[in-house]
């Protein structure tokens, strides 16, 4: 999850489809879906369901695919936590 958050923090305010993010951080296809599914329970029990990233579904995104991104504030918090 840390790799994914760091990868999203590199390009704040820029929604990207999952495959583009996976390529940028060197992950195999569909790894993001696996990671997000694995942290779902923790996110709901420990963080009230909040996410440190944003989604656009296939109907809202420019690419017609699921897209993720962080806003500038989220990216700054991730970079600060990585130090």
PDB file of C-alpha atoms in Angstrom:
ATOM      1  CA  UNK A   1       0.000   0.000   0.000  1.00  0.00           C
ATOM      2  CA  UNK A   2       2.880   2.359   0.761  1.00  0.00           C
ATOM      3  CA  UNK A   3       4.191   1.931  -2.810  1.00  0.00           C
ATOM      4  CA  UNK A   4       0.771   2.779  -4.211  1.00  0.00           C
ATOM      5  CA  UNK A   5       0.389   5.869  -2.017  1.00  0.00           C
ATOM      6  CA  UNK A   6       3.881   7.053  -2.916  1.00  0.00           C
ATOM      7  CA  UNK A   7       3.137   6.494  -6.605  1.00  0.00           C
ATOM      8  CA  UNK A   8      -0.062   8.524  -6.397  1.00  0.00           C
ATOM      9  CA  UNK A   9       1.674  11.319  -4.478  1.00  0.00           C
ATOM     10  CA  UNK A  10       4.116  11.810  -7.376  1.00  0.00           C
ATOM     11  CA  UNK A  11       1.337  13.205  -9.590  1.00  0.00           C
ATOM     12  CA  UNK A  12      -1.216  15.020  -7.395  1.00  0.00           C
ATOM     13  CA  UNK A  13      -4.464  16.258  -8.925  1.00  0.00           C
ATOM     14  CA  UNK A  14      -3.979  14.047 -11.997  1.00  0.00           C
ATOM     15  CA  UNK A  15      -6.467  11.164 -12.301  1.00  0.00           C
ATOM     16  CA  UNK A  16      -4.855   8.124 -13.957  1.00  0.00           C
ATOM     17  CA  UNK A  17      -6.271   4.725 -14.899  1.00  0.00           C
ATOM     18  CA  UNK A  18      -5.099   1.767 -12.838  1.00  0.00           C
ATOM     19  CA  UNK A  19      -2.858   0.286 -15.593  1.00  0.00           C
ATOM     20  CA  UNK A  20      -0.989   3.572 -15.984  1.00  0.00           C
ATOM     21  CA  UNK A  21      -0.363   3.772 -12.215  1.00  0.00           C
ATOM     22  CA  UNK A  22       0.705   0.117 -12.074  1.00  0.00           C
ATOM     23  CA  UNK A  23       3.168   0.654 -14.924  1.00  0.00           C
ATOM     24  CA  UNK A  24       4.595   3.755 -13.243  1.00  0.00           C
ATOM     25  CA  UNK A  25       5.317   1.929  -9.979  1.00  0.00           C
ATOM     26  CA  UNK A  26       6.383  -1.333 -11.602  1.00  0.00           C
ATOM     27  CA  UNK A  27       3.430  -3.461 -10.539  1.00  0.00           C
ATOM     28  CA  UNK A  28       1.853  -6.257 -12.584  1.00  0.00           C
ATOM     29  CA  UNK A  29      -1.654  -5.747 -14.005  1.00  0.00           C
ATOM     30  CA  UNK A  30      -4.562  -5.794 -11.545  1.00  0.00           C
ATOM     31  CA  UNK A  31      -2.326  -5.474  -8.462  1.00  0.00           C
ATOM     32  CA  UNK A  32      -4.069  -2.264  -7.381  1.00  0.00           C
ATOM     33  CA  UNK A  33      -7.424  -4.031  -7.158  1.00  0.00           C
ATOM     34  CA  UNK A  34      -5.830  -6.765  -5.068  1.00  0.00           C
ATOM     35  CA  UNK A  35      -4.168  -4.318  -2.686  1.00  0.00           C
ATOM     36  CA  UNK A  36      -7.292  -2.206  -2.263  1.00  0.00           C
ATOM     37  CA  UNK A  37      -9.378  -5.295  -1.535  1.00  0.00           C
ATOM     38  CA  UNK A  38      -6.839  -6.403   1.057  1.00  0.00           C
ATOM     39  CA  UNK A  39      -6.973  -3.159   3.027  1.00  0.00           C
ATOM     40  CA  UNK A  40     -10.731  -2.666   2.882  1.00  0.00           C
ATOM     41  CA  UNK A  41     -11.416  -4.222   6.287  1.00  0.00           C
ATOM     42  CA  UNK A  42      -8.617  -2.241   7.956  1.00  0.00           C
ATOM     43  CA  UNK A  43      -9.761   1.002   6.329  1.00  0.00           C
ATOM     44  CA  UNK A  44     -13.297   0.508   7.642  1.00  0.00           C
ATOM     45  CA  UNK A  45     -12.371  -0.604  11.152  1.00  0.00           C
ATOM     46  CA  UNK A  46      -9.486   1.796  11.804  1.00  0.00           C
ATOM     47  CA  UNK A  47     -10.205   4.846   9.650  1.00  0.00           C
ATOM     48  CA  UNK A  48     -13.986   5.053   9.396  1.00  0.00           C
ATOM     49  CA  UNK A  49     -13.904   4.059   5.725  1.00  0.00           C
ATOM     50  CA  UNK A  50     -11.879   7.127   4.702  1.00  0.00           C
ATOM     51  CA  UNK A  51      -9.382   6.808   1.872  1.00  0.00           C
ATOM     52  CA  UNK A  52      -6.114   8.701   1.320  1.00  0.00           C
ATOM     53  CA  UNK A  53      -6.894   8.823  -2.415  1.00  0.00           C
ATOM     54  CA  UNK A  54      -9.809   9.550  -4.742  1.00  0.00           C
ATOM     55  CA  UNK A  55     -11.647   7.525  -7.377  1.00  0.00           C
ATOM     56  CA  UNK A  56     -13.528   8.173 -10.581  1.00  0.00           C
ATOM     57  CA  UNK A  57     -15.564   5.318 -11.955  1.00  0.00           C
ATOM     58  CA  UNK A  58     -15.860   4.364 -15.606  1.00  0.00           C
ATOM     59  CA  UNK A  59     -18.774   6.764 -16.179  1.00  0.00           C
ATOM     60  CA  UNK A  60     -16.975   9.829 -14.806  1.00  0.00           C
ATOM     61  CA  UNK A  61     -13.424   9.299 -16.023  1.00  0.00           C
ATOM     62  CA  UNK A  62     -11.901  10.662 -19.206  1.00  0.00           C
ATOM     63  CA  UNK A  63     -10.361   7.278 -20.023  1.00  0.00           C
ATOM     64  CA  UNK A  64     -13.549   5.274 -19.522  1.00  0.00           C
ATOM     65  CA  UNK A  65     -11.711   3.189 -16.884  1.00  0.00           C
ATOM     66  CA  UNK A  66     -11.456   3.399 -13.123  1.00  0.00           C
ATOM     67  CA  UNK A  67      -9.045   6.175 -12.219  1.00  0.00           C
ATOM     68  CA  UNK A  68      -7.298   7.144  -8.977  1.00  0.00           C
ATOM     69  CA  UNK A  69      -5.498  10.230  -7.767  1.00  0.00           C
ATOM     70  CA  UNK A  70      -4.646  12.303  -4.707  1.00  0.00           C
ATOM     71  CA  UNK A  71      -5.254  15.958  -4.247  1.00  0.00           C
ATOM     72  CA  UNK A  72      -2.297  18.164  -3.337  1.00  0.00           C
ATOM     73  CA  UNK A  73      -3.050  18.028   0.401  1.00  0.00           C
ATOM     74  CA  UNK A  74      -3.243  14.234   0.431  1.00  0.00           C
ATOM     75  CA  UNK A  75       0.006  13.988  -1.542  1.00  0.00           C
ATOM     76  CA  UNK A  76       1.763  16.341   0.872  1.00  0.00           C
ATOM     77  CA  UNK A  77       0.605  14.252   3.861  1.00  0.00           C
ATOM     78  CA  UNK A  78       1.865  11.050   2.202  1.00  0.00           C
ATOM     79  CA  UNK A  79       5.241  12.594   1.403  1.00  0.00           C
ATOM     80  CA  UNK A  80       5.555  13.932   4.960  1.00  0.00           C
ATOM     81  CA  UNK A  81       4.688  10.509   6.427  1.00  0.00           C
ATOM     82  CA  UNK A  82       7.313   8.835   4.227  1.00  0.00           C
ATOM     83  CA  UNK A  83      10.146  10.931   5.700  1.00  0.00           C
TER      84      UNK A  83
END
